[in-house]
């Protein structure tokens, strides 16, 4: 990892693309972790980008980094069976396994050009350390889940989490079916106190819809709205009625995890187009390594288009929608000026090898990034003042995976 | 590319997996392009496989290799619009562009461990040459398509195509909506004469179903059956009624192209489980670079599971189904004893880097290959007596892509 605590220039970028534009052969000047200028000028150290397609860094808006150790474990079951198997095996996880899993997740995400993520698991202190170690941005927090932890205990630990330049404490609530009304109210109070948002799995399965309606007389989104929970990130939303979308205007963001939904056969389809049309912020997430099983946000963009088109029998959701969701909208969720390659935006980039995206034509670049590229094509990732090379990431992953293989429970 | 015209041993393979078994730390002896033995013995040159997971080579049962030049061109349209754009742009393709596109396709497929493929396009002579150049197996032929070529001309050229150890002439018929009854009869006669099969896009869209019913009073599969066409490979089959599945027993194979179907919003779902249950041979295809846009059969295995589970709201289709479809069933379609790592089977393998598939445990290997792996994890591909390294493939792709970028039409 190279650290640039000063001005540098990404010189002669072959293509620069964000959701608003595509530029050709331009320089990007970075100063103090922010974009200072785009054009023909050069300042400070130079990085030759004549063979790179430069995109904003990607935000993986929903994952469970600590779950790498569960990858491939009973992953051919349906959601509730799988979840029970997970919970059983999770008991075997040591702190070391969780920390190692989270670190491998961070490296896998960097490997696909991910510069920030939202994590829901039980080790946010590890995540905070990892943001310092690798320079990646993360929102994470302790998780309210009634069958595992006492809400008062979670609250105490959560209030000990503080914000840094890279780390944002959030209040994780596993779901409505694992958290009662009291827990939700506690979580909401803490979110208000910490000036942050609630991150919650929402309207994921028909079972959840049914049970919420049976218990509270309301559908999940309706119920959250009635509790006056406003600053929340709803994840999954496979089973949303058209009239419920209006309620989502309360949400900070909603997050689509297409691969996980399809793999777990939850069947519902996140109403991407209808939600976007209402001006609600749609972001993308890979979900964890046990349900996806990849943490590759580039694959996720493609899979979002695939799920949407297959479900709605039309091509309304285009490459641009998912690219925006994974870049600009992700930064919006995190509350950072980023996801655009413009002056004063954070200098977070993924650098794709242009010689691997062919036929290399300006009007096909977006299609290549979304439909053709893989994380293999990302050669460098830049977050603010740190530049990380792919080879370095891959070497680190191999070393840590070897450690994990040695201590993984049966 | 290393050529071994003699005996060699894949020594100490970390894992060996085919759809019937998983072995650990075994040797595979290859003799004269076939598997001679599996066990502890060693013969001839040794290849250290202690860090490899060895799978059978994969068969991409449906693609259009010549279409790489169309990758990313108007690919956010619906099927019929897209098809018309394709046909318009295809007119600009020179022979050189087609040959270059096919060669890049072959290299991309090798890169993901593909050892054989079925091609439908206009340059089968190129494919034949490429099988000799790279050692890959291919089935290809001229394509009957009424709006582009005179069937008599196609017939003449087709009869000039001969079989080799690696190349199998097949009779391509674009579809029922582009080929009239007379063309189908000519194609069938030629297939019989060449002792080969007809490869045809079938029951892909509702429009095709409607038009076939309107014109012939029959649904597509029913119509083919009535014409007494028996040895055929039906591709897509998104719109099949349950009672039509019985007719598919006539087919040599049926091929599922999940990514292409989803991306083009054709909406129907290939009835994978029901067809497999009838003992009909199900194979997998990526389709071409203009509709997928990747030719990566590993991604395709995962996407097949995703489409199936999302469409049928259950997890009946498992990793094993798609792995079998992409290996054993693919070889069955080609009529080759392969797709199993057993004595007397062809020695076609993909070698995955075991250190990149973690947690590395025997009971998770299949899941990793299908749900986690990417072509990046394939480090070597072996076809019979030829061993090709990933780096070599990647260098070749870069050189050819550079050429393509220079001559690509506007």
PDB file of N, CA, C and O in Angstrom, chain A residues 93-155:
ATOM      1  N   UNK A  93     -17.586 -20.285  16.444  1.00  0.00           N
ATOM      2  CA  UNK A  93     -16.639 -19.266  15.984  1.00  0.00           C
ATOM      3  C   UNK A  93     -15.934 -18.608  17.162  1.00  0.00           C
ATOM      4  O   UNK A  93     -16.576 -18.118  18.089  1.00  0.00           O
ATOM      5  N   UNK A  94     -14.621 -18.597  17.115  1.00  0.00           N
ATOM      6  CA  UNK A  94     -13.856 -17.862  18.121  1.00  0.00           C
ATOM      7  C   UNK A  94     -13.713 -16.412  17.666  1.00  0.00           C
ATOM      8  O   UNK A  94     -14.013 -16.081  16.519  1.00  0.00           O
ATOM      9  N   UNK A  95     -13.238 -15.574  18.576  1.00  0.00           N
ATOM     10  CA  UNK A  95     -12.976 -14.173  18.199  1.00  0.00           C
ATOM     11  C   UNK A  95     -11.958 -14.107  17.076  1.00  0.00           C
ATOM     12  O   UNK A  95     -12.043 -13.275  16.184  1.00  0.00           O
ATOM     13  N   UNK A  96     -10.971 -15.002  17.139  1.00  0.00           N
ATOM     14  CA  UNK A  96      -9.929 -15.017  16.106  1.00  0.00           C
ATOM     15  C   UNK A  96     -10.526 -15.353  14.726  1.00  0.00           C
ATOM     16  O   UNK A  96     -10.149 -14.751  13.719  1.00  0.00           O
ATOM     17  N   UNK A  97     -11.448 -16.301  14.716  1.00  0.00           N
ATOM     18  CA  UNK A  97     -12.077 -16.673  13.429  1.00  0.00           C
ATOM     19  C   UNK A  97     -12.877 -15.498  12.860  1.00  0.00           C
ATOM     20  O   UNK A  97     -12.823 -15.213  11.664  1.00  0.00           O
ATOM     21  N   UNK A  98     -13.598 -14.807  13.721  1.00  0.00           N
ATOM     22  CA  UNK A  98     -14.388 -13.669  13.247  1.00  0.00           C
ATOM     23  C   UNK A  98     -13.488 -12.574  12.698  1.00  0.00           C
ATOM     24  O   UNK A  98     -13.738 -11.993  11.639  1.00  0.00           O
ATOM     25  N   UNK A  99     -12.432 -12.270  13.438  1.00  0.00           N
ATOM     26  CA  UNK A  99     -11.510 -11.216  13.034  1.00  0.00           C
ATOM     27  C   UNK A  99     -10.872 -11.564  11.689  1.00  0.00           C
ATOM     28  O   UNK A  99     -10.803 -10.751  10.762  1.00  0.00           O
ATOM     29  N   UNK A 100     -10.431 -12.820  11.568  1.00  0.00           N
ATOM     30  CA  UNK A 100      -9.800 -13.303  10.343  1.00  0.00           C
ATOM     31  C   UNK A 100     -10.799 -13.252   9.179  1.00  0.00           C
ATOM     32  O   UNK A 100     -10.473 -12.818   8.072  1.00  0.00           O
ATOM     33  N   UNK A 101     -12.020 -13.683   9.445  1.00  0.00           N
ATOM     34  CA  UNK A 101     -13.060 -13.666   8.404  1.00  0.00           C
ATOM     35  C   UNK A 101     -13.309 -12.233   7.939  1.00  0.00           C
ATOM     36  O   UNK A 101     -13.407 -11.965   6.740  1.00  0.00           O
ATOM     37  N   UNK A 102     -13.420 -11.308   8.887  1.00  0.00           N
ATOM     38  CA  UNK A 102     -13.671  -9.922   8.510  1.00  0.00           C
ATOM     39  C   UNK A 102     -12.508  -9.351   7.702  1.00  0.00           C
ATOM     40  O   UNK A 102     -12.713  -8.622   6.732  1.00  0.00           O
ATOM     41  N   UNK A 103     -11.299  -9.707   8.106  1.00  0.00           N
ATOM     42  CA  UNK A 103     -10.150  -9.173   7.369  1.00  0.00           C
ATOM     43  C   UNK A 103     -10.107  -9.725   5.942  1.00  0.00           C
ATOM     44  O   UNK A 103      -9.856  -8.989   4.986  1.00  0.00           O
ATOM     45  N   UNK A 104     -10.387 -11.011   5.804  1.00  0.00           N
ATOM     46  CA  UNK A 104     -10.421 -11.592   4.452  1.00  0.00           C
ATOM     47  C   UNK A 104     -11.529 -10.922   3.626  1.00  0.00           C
ATOM     48  O   UNK A 104     -11.345 -10.595   2.457  1.00  0.00           O
ATOM     49  N   UNK A 105     -12.684 -10.691   4.244  1.00  0.00           N
ATOM     50  CA  UNK A 105     -13.785 -10.016   3.539  1.00  0.00           C
ATOM     51  C   UNK A 105     -13.352  -8.637   3.037  1.00  0.00           C
ATOM     52  O   UNK A 105     -13.637  -8.256   1.900  1.00  0.00           O
ATOM     53  N   UNK A 106     -12.689  -7.906   3.906  1.00  0.00           N
ATOM     54  CA  UNK A 106     -12.235  -6.561   3.522  1.00  0.00           C
ATOM     55  C   UNK A 106     -11.313  -6.656   2.306  1.00  0.00           C
ATOM     56  O   UNK A 106     -11.457  -5.906   1.331  1.00  0.00           O
ATOM     57  N   UNK A 107     -10.405  -7.611   2.356  1.00  0.00           N
ATOM     58  CA  UNK A 107      -9.470  -7.771   1.236  1.00  0.00           C
ATOM     59  C   UNK A 107     -10.190  -8.210  -0.037  1.00  0.00           C
ATOM     60  O   UNK A 107      -9.896  -7.718  -1.129  1.00  0.00           O
ATOM     61  N   UNK A 108     -11.155  -9.109   0.096  1.00  0.00           N
ATOM     62  CA  UNK A 108     -11.925  -9.526  -1.092  1.00  0.00           C
ATOM     63  C   UNK A 108     -12.669  -8.336  -1.692  1.00  0.00           C
ATOM     64  O   UNK A 108     -12.765  -8.187  -2.899  1.00  0.00           O
ATOM     65  N   UNK A 109     -13.206  -7.517  -0.820  1.00  0.00           N
ATOM     66  CA  UNK A 109     -13.950  -6.359  -1.322  1.00  0.00           C
ATOM     67  C   UNK A 109     -13.013  -5.365  -2.005  1.00  0.00           C
ATOM     68  O   UNK A 109     -13.316  -4.855  -3.089  1.00  0.00           O
ATOM     69  N   UNK A 110     -11.875  -5.093  -1.396  1.00  0.00           N
ATOM     70  CA  UNK A 110     -10.894  -4.210  -2.035  1.00  0.00           C
ATOM     71  C   UNK A 110     -10.532  -4.757  -3.418  1.00  0.00           C
ATOM     72  O   UNK A 110     -10.401  -4.008  -4.392  1.00  0.00           O
ATOM     73  N   UNK A 111     -10.427  -6.058  -3.472  1.00  0.00           N
ATOM     74  CA  UNK A 111     -10.036  -6.730  -4.702  1.00  0.00           C
ATOM     75  C   UNK A 111     -10.997  -6.450  -5.864  1.00  0.00           C
ATOM     76  O   UNK A 111     -10.613  -6.480  -7.027  1.00  0.00           O
ATOM     77  N   UNK A 112     -12.263  -6.178  -5.557  1.00  0.00           N
ATOM     78  CA  UNK A 112     -13.211  -5.843  -6.624  1.00  0.00           C
ATOM     79  C   UNK A 112     -13.498  -4.341  -6.674  1.00  0.00           C
ATOM     80  O   UNK A 112     -14.523  -3.917  -7.202  1.00  0.00           O
ATOM     81  N   UNK A 113     -12.597  -3.547  -6.122  1.00  0.00           N
ATOM     82  CA  UNK A 113     -12.736  -2.095  -6.250  1.00  0.00           C
ATOM     83  C   UNK A 113     -13.679  -1.468  -5.243  1.00  0.00           C
ATOM     84  O   UNK A 113     -14.110  -0.325  -5.400  1.00  0.00           O
ATOM     85  N   UNK A 114     -14.021  -2.215  -4.192  1.00  0.00           N
ATOM     86  CA  UNK A 114     -14.921  -1.702  -3.159  1.00  0.00           C
ATOM     87  C   UNK A 114     -14.138  -0.812  -2.198  1.00  0.00           C
ATOM     88  O   UNK A 114     -13.131  -1.238  -1.645  1.00  0.00           O
ATOM     89  N   UNK A 115     -14.628   0.391  -1.996  1.00  0.00           N
ATOM     90  CA  UNK A 115     -13.908   1.355  -1.159  1.00  0.00           C
ATOM     91  C   UNK A 115     -14.651   1.644   0.147  1.00  0.00           C
ATOM     92  O   UNK A 115     -14.142   2.379   0.996  1.00  0.00           O
ATOM     93  N   UNK A 116     -15.843   1.069   0.283  1.00  0.00           N
ATOM     94  CA  UNK A 116     -16.596   1.248   1.519  1.00  0.00           C
ATOM     95  C   UNK A 116     -17.673   0.189   1.624  1.00  0.00           C
ATOM     96  O   UNK A 116     -18.110  -0.367   0.607  1.00  0.00           O
ATOM     97  N   UNK A 117     -18.093  -0.120   2.847  1.00  0.00           N
ATOM     98  CA  UNK A 117     -19.129  -1.145   3.006  1.00  0.00           C
ATOM     99  C   UNK A 117     -19.915  -0.934   4.288  1.00  0.00           C
ATOM    100  O   UNK A 117     -19.494  -0.210   5.195  1.00  0.00           O
ATOM    101  N   UNK A 118     -21.078  -1.567   4.325  1.00  0.00           N
ATOM    102  CA  UNK A 118     -21.919  -1.554   5.519  1.00  0.00           C
ATOM    103  C   UNK A 118     -21.959  -2.976   6.055  1.00  0.00           C
ATOM    104  O   UNK A 118     -22.311  -3.907   5.329  1.00  0.00           O
ATOM    105  N   UNK A 119     -21.587  -3.123   7.315  1.00  0.00           N
ATOM    106  CA  UNK A 119     -21.454  -4.456   7.894  1.00  0.00           C
ATOM    107  C   UNK A 119     -22.461  -4.691   9.010  1.00  0.00           C
ATOM    108  O   UNK A 119     -22.675  -3.833   9.867  1.00  0.00           O
ATOM    109  N   UNK A 120     -23.064  -5.864   9.005  1.00  0.00           N
ATOM    110  CA  UNK A 120     -23.926  -6.280  10.111  1.00  0.00           C
ATOM    111  C   UNK A 120     -23.393  -7.594  10.668  1.00  0.00           C
ATOM    112  O   UNK A 120     -23.468  -8.640  10.020  1.00  0.00           O
ATOM    113  N   UNK A 121     -22.771  -7.484  11.849  1.00  0.00           N
ATOM    114  CA  UNK A 121     -22.311  -8.706  12.501  1.00  0.00           C
ATOM    115  C   UNK A 121     -21.982  -8.370  13.946  1.00  0.00           C
ATOM    116  O   UNK A 121     -22.498  -7.377  14.480  1.00  0.00           O
ATOM    117  N   UNK A 122     -21.125  -9.178  14.552  1.00  0.00           N
ATOM    118  CA  UNK A 122     -20.943  -9.053  16.003  1.00  0.00           C
ATOM    119  C   UNK A 122     -19.587  -8.497  16.423  1.00  0.00           C
ATOM    120  O   UNK A 122     -19.279  -8.458  17.599  1.00  0.00           O
ATOM    121  N   UNK A 123     -18.791  -8.078  15.435  1.00  0.00           N
ATOM    122  CA  UNK A 123     -17.432  -7.636  15.761  1.00  0.00           C
ATOM    123  C   UNK A 123     -17.065  -6.274  15.171  1.00  0.00           C
ATOM    124  O   UNK A 123     -16.060  -6.146  14.459  1.00  0.00           O
ATOM    125  N   UNK A 124     -17.874  -5.231  15.469  1.00  0.00           N
ATOM    126  CA  UNK A 124     -17.595  -3.925  14.862  1.00  0.00           C
ATOM    127  C   UNK A 124     -16.252  -3.320  15.276  1.00  0.00           C
ATOM    128  O   UNK A 124     -15.687  -2.524  14.525  1.00  0.00           O
ATOM    129  N   UNK A 125     -15.737  -3.722  16.438  1.00  0.00           N
ATOM    130  CA  UNK A 125     -14.420  -3.194  16.838  1.00  0.00           C
ATOM    131  C   UNK A 125     -13.339  -3.691  15.864  1.00  0.00           C
ATOM    132  O   UNK A 125     -12.401  -2.968  15.547  1.00  0.00           O
ATOM    133  N   UNK A 126     -13.499  -4.950  15.406  1.00  0.00           N
ATOM    134  CA  UNK A 126     -12.578  -5.463  14.380  1.00  0.00           C
ATOM    135  C   UNK A 126     -12.672  -4.618  13.112  1.00  0.00           C
ATOM    136  O   UNK A 126     -11.663  -4.290  12.493  1.00  0.00           O
ATOM    137  N   UNK A 127     -13.889  -4.302  12.744  1.00  0.00           N
ATOM    138  CA  UNK A 127     -14.098  -3.524  11.509  1.00  0.00           C
ATOM    139  C   UNK A 127     -13.414  -2.168  11.642  1.00  0.00           C
ATOM    140  O   UNK A 127     -12.771  -1.671  10.707  1.00  0.00           O
ATOM    141  N   UNK A 128     -13.573  -1.576  12.809  1.00  0.00           N
ATOM    142  CA  UNK A 128     -12.957  -0.257  13.037  1.00  0.00           C
ATOM    143  C   UNK A 128     -11.441  -0.348  12.861  1.00  0.00           C
ATOM    144  O   UNK A 128     -10.831   0.478  12.170  1.00  0.00           O
ATOM    145  N   UNK A 129     -10.847  -1.368  13.452  1.00  0.00           N
ATOM    146  CA  UNK A 129      -9.399  -1.574  13.288  1.00  0.00           C
ATOM    147  C   UNK A 129      -9.026  -1.768  11.816  1.00  0.00           C
ATOM    148  O   UNK A 129      -8.012  -1.262  11.345  1.00  0.00           O
ATOM    149  N   UNK A 130      -9.861  -2.542  11.114  1.00  0.00           N
ATOM    150  CA  UNK A 130      -9.561  -2.836   9.700  1.00  0.00           C
ATOM    151  C   UNK A 130      -9.651  -1.593   8.820  1.00  0.00           C
ATOM    152  O   UNK A 130      -8.922  -1.481   7.832  1.00  0.00           O
ATOM    153  N   UNK A 131     -10.542  -0.663   9.187  1.00  0.00           N
ATOM    154  CA  UNK A 131     -10.607   0.581   8.399  1.00  0.00           C
ATOM    155  C   UNK A 131      -9.284   1.339   8.533  1.00  0.00           C
ATOM    156  O   UNK A 131      -8.796   1.919   7.561  1.00  0.00           O
ATOM    157  N   UNK A 132      -8.702   1.290   9.719  1.00  0.00           N
ATOM    158  CA  UNK A 132      -7.406   1.957   9.912  1.00  0.00           C
ATOM    159  C   UNK A 132      -6.297   1.210   9.175  1.00  0.00           C
ATOM    160  O   UNK A 132      -5.444   1.815   8.539  1.00  0.00           O
ATOM    161  N   UNK A 133      -6.356  -0.111   9.254  1.00  0.00           N
ATOM    162  CA  UNK A 133      -5.288  -0.915   8.650  1.00  0.00           C
ATOM    163  C   UNK A 133      -5.236  -0.793   7.128  1.00  0.00           C
ATOM    164  O   UNK A 133      -4.171  -0.712   6.536  1.00  0.00           O
ATOM    165  N   UNK A 134      -6.432  -0.799   6.497  1.00  0.00           N
ATOM    166  CA  UNK A 134      -6.461  -0.805   5.028  1.00  0.00           C
ATOM    167  C   UNK A 134      -6.954   0.505   4.413  1.00  0.00           C
ATOM    168  O   UNK A 134      -6.939   0.657   3.200  1.00  0.00           O
ATOM    169  N   UNK A 135      -7.437   1.399   5.218  1.00  0.00           N
ATOM    170  CA  UNK A 135      -7.918   2.671   4.674  1.00  0.00           C
ATOM    171  C   UNK A 135      -9.312   2.594   4.082  1.00  0.00           C
ATOM    172  O   UNK A 135      -9.826   3.562   3.528  1.00  0.00           O
ATOM    173  N   UNK A 136      -9.956   1.424   4.185  1.00  0.00           N
ATOM    174  CA  UNK A 136     -11.304   1.271   3.618  1.00  0.00           C
ATOM    175  C   UNK A 136     -12.320   1.955   4.530  1.00  0.00           C
ATOM    176  O   UNK A 136     -12.109   2.099   5.732  1.00  0.00           O
ATOM    177  N   UNK A 137     -13.430   2.427   3.955  1.00  0.00           N
ATOM    178  CA  UNK A 137     -14.502   3.059   4.741  1.00  0.00           C
ATOM    179  C   UNK A 137     -15.510   1.991   5.176  1.00  0.00           C
ATOM    180  O   UNK A 137     -15.816   1.095   4.390  1.00  0.00           O
ATOM    181  N   UNK A 138     -16.028   2.123   6.376  1.00  0.00           N
ATOM    182  CA  UNK A 138     -17.025   1.135   6.800  1.00  0.00           C
ATOM    183  C   UNK A 138     -18.017   1.729   7.777  1.00  0.00           C
ATOM    184  O   UNK A 138     -17.684   2.608   8.581  1.00  0.00           O
ATOM    185  N   UNK A 139     -19.261   1.263   7.669  1.00  0.00           N
ATOM    186  CA  UNK A 139     -20.287   1.544   8.669  1.00  0.00           C
ATOM    187  C   UNK A 139     -20.595   0.204   9.320  1.00  0.00           C
ATOM    188  O   UNK A 139     -20.896  -0.776   8.627  1.00  0.00           O
ATOM    189  N   UNK A 140     -20.473   0.138  10.637  1.00  0.00           N
ATOM    190  CA  UNK A 140     -20.729  -1.123  11.333  1.00  0.00           C
ATOM    191  C   UNK A 140     -21.175  -0.829  12.757  1.00  0.00           C
ATOM    192  O   UNK A 140     -21.030   0.296  13.244  1.00  0.00           O
ATOM    193  N   UNK A 141     -21.742  -1.841  13.374  1.00  0.00           N
ATOM    194  CA  UNK A 141     -22.192  -1.677  14.751  1.00  0.00           C
ATOM    195  C   UNK A 141     -22.538  -3.025  15.330  1.00  0.00           C
ATOM    196  O   UNK A 141     -22.587  -4.030  14.607  1.00  0.00           O
ATOM    197  N   UNK A 142     -22.782  -3.060  16.623  1.00  0.00           N
ATOM    198  CA  UNK A 142     -23.248  -4.293  17.262  1.00  0.00           C
ATOM    199  C   UNK A 142     -24.655  -4.583  16.760  1.00  0.00           C
ATOM    200  O   UNK A 142     -25.367  -3.675  16.306  1.00  0.00           O
ATOM    201  N   UNK A 143     -25.062  -5.852  16.869  1.00  0.00           N
ATOM    202  CA  UNK A 143     -26.337  -6.240  16.270  1.00  0.00           C
ATOM    203  C   UNK A 143     -27.362  -6.650  17.330  1.00  0.00           C
ATOM    204  O   UNK A 143     -27.094  -7.529  18.148  1.00  0.00           O
ATOM    205  N   UNK A 144     -28.507  -5.982  17.289  1.00  0.00           N
ATOM    206  CA  UNK A 144     -29.627  -6.380  18.143  1.00  0.00           C
ATOM    207  C   UNK A 144     -30.286  -7.612  17.537  1.00  0.00           C
ATOM    208  O   UNK A 144     -30.711  -7.594  16.380  1.00  0.00           O
ATOM    209  N   UNK A 145     -30.347  -8.671  18.324  1.00  0.00           N
ATOM    210  CA  UNK A 145     -30.985  -9.910  17.883  1.00  0.00           C
ATOM    211  C   UNK A 145     -31.376 -10.658  19.160  1.00  0.00           C
ATOM    212  O   UNK A 145     -30.532 -11.155  19.892  1.00  0.00           O
ATOM    213  N   UNK A 146     -32.670 -10.672  19.464  1.00  0.00           N
ATOM    214  CA  UNK A 146     -33.144 -11.113  20.786  1.00  0.00           C
ATOM    215  C   UNK A 146     -32.720 -12.514  21.206  1.00  0.00           C
ATOM    216  O   UNK A 146     -32.426 -12.749  22.370  1.00  0.00           O
ATOM    217  N   UNK A 147     -32.687 -13.445  20.247  1.00  0.00           N
ATOM    218  CA  UNK A 147     -32.368 -14.818  20.638  1.00  0.00           C
ATOM    219  C   UNK A 147     -30.885 -15.015  20.981  1.00  0.00           C
ATOM    220  O   UNK A 147     -30.502 -16.034  21.535  1.00  0.00           O
ATOM    221  N   UNK A 148     -30.059 -14.044  20.651  1.00  0.00           N
ATOM    222  CA  UNK A 148     -28.627 -14.198  20.933  1.00  0.00           C
ATOM    223  C   UNK A 148     -28.107 -13.269  22.034  1.00  0.00           C
ATOM    224  O   UNK A 148     -27.276 -13.659  22.842  1.00  0.00           O
ATOM    225  N   UNK A 149     -28.570 -12.017  22.032  1.00  0.00           N
ATOM    226  CA  UNK A 149     -27.999 -11.042  22.967  1.00  0.00           C
ATOM    227  C   UNK A 149     -29.073 -10.235  23.699  1.00  0.00           C
ATOM    228  O   UNK A 149     -30.114  -9.907  23.134  1.00  0.00           O
ATOM    229  N   UNK A 150     -28.744  -9.871  24.925  1.00  0.00           N
ATOM    230  CA  UNK A 150     -29.598  -8.985  25.708  1.00  0.00           C
ATOM    231  C   UNK A 150     -29.486  -7.560  25.149  1.00  0.00           C
ATOM    232  O   UNK A 150     -28.380  -7.023  25.012  1.00  0.00           O
ATOM    233  N   UNK A 151     -30.615  -6.941  24.813  1.00  0.00           N
ATOM    234  CA  UNK A 151     -30.569  -5.608  24.174  1.00  0.00           C
ATOM    235  C   UNK A 151     -29.829  -4.552  25.019  1.00  0.00           C
ATOM    236  O   UNK A 151     -29.173  -3.676  24.456  1.00  0.00           O
ATOM    237  N   UNK A 152     -29.912  -4.679  26.333  1.00  0.00           N
ATOM    238  CA  UNK A 152     -29.222  -3.697  27.178  1.00  0.00           C
ATOM    239  C   UNK A 152     -27.700  -3.819  27.006  1.00  0.00           C
ATOM    240  O   UNK A 152     -26.979  -2.824  26.973  1.00  0.00           O
ATOM    241  N   UNK A 153     -27.254  -5.073  26.908  1.00  0.00           N
ATOM    242  CA  UNK A 153     -25.817  -5.323  26.691  1.00  0.00           C
ATOM    243  C   UNK A 153     -25.350  -4.758  25.349  1.00  0.00           C
ATOM    244  O   UNK A 153     -24.302  -4.127  25.252  1.00  0.00           O
ATOM    245  N   UNK A 154     -26.169  -5.026  24.322  1.00  0.00           N
ATOM    246  CA  UNK A 154     -25.834  -4.518  22.982  1.00  0.00           C
ATOM    247  C   UNK A 154     -25.749  -3.000  23.028  1.00  0.00           C
ATOM    248  O   UNK A 154     -24.821  -2.385  22.487  1.00  0.00           O
ATOM    249  N   UNK A 155     -26.723  -2.394  23.729  1.00  0.00           N
ATOM    250  CA  UNK A 155     -26.761  -0.921  23.814  1.00  0.00           C
ATOM    251  C   UNK A 155     -25.481  -0.363  24.405  1.00  0.00           C
ATOM    252  O   UNK A 155     -24.900   0.598  23.895  1.00  0.00           O
TER     253      UNK A 155
END
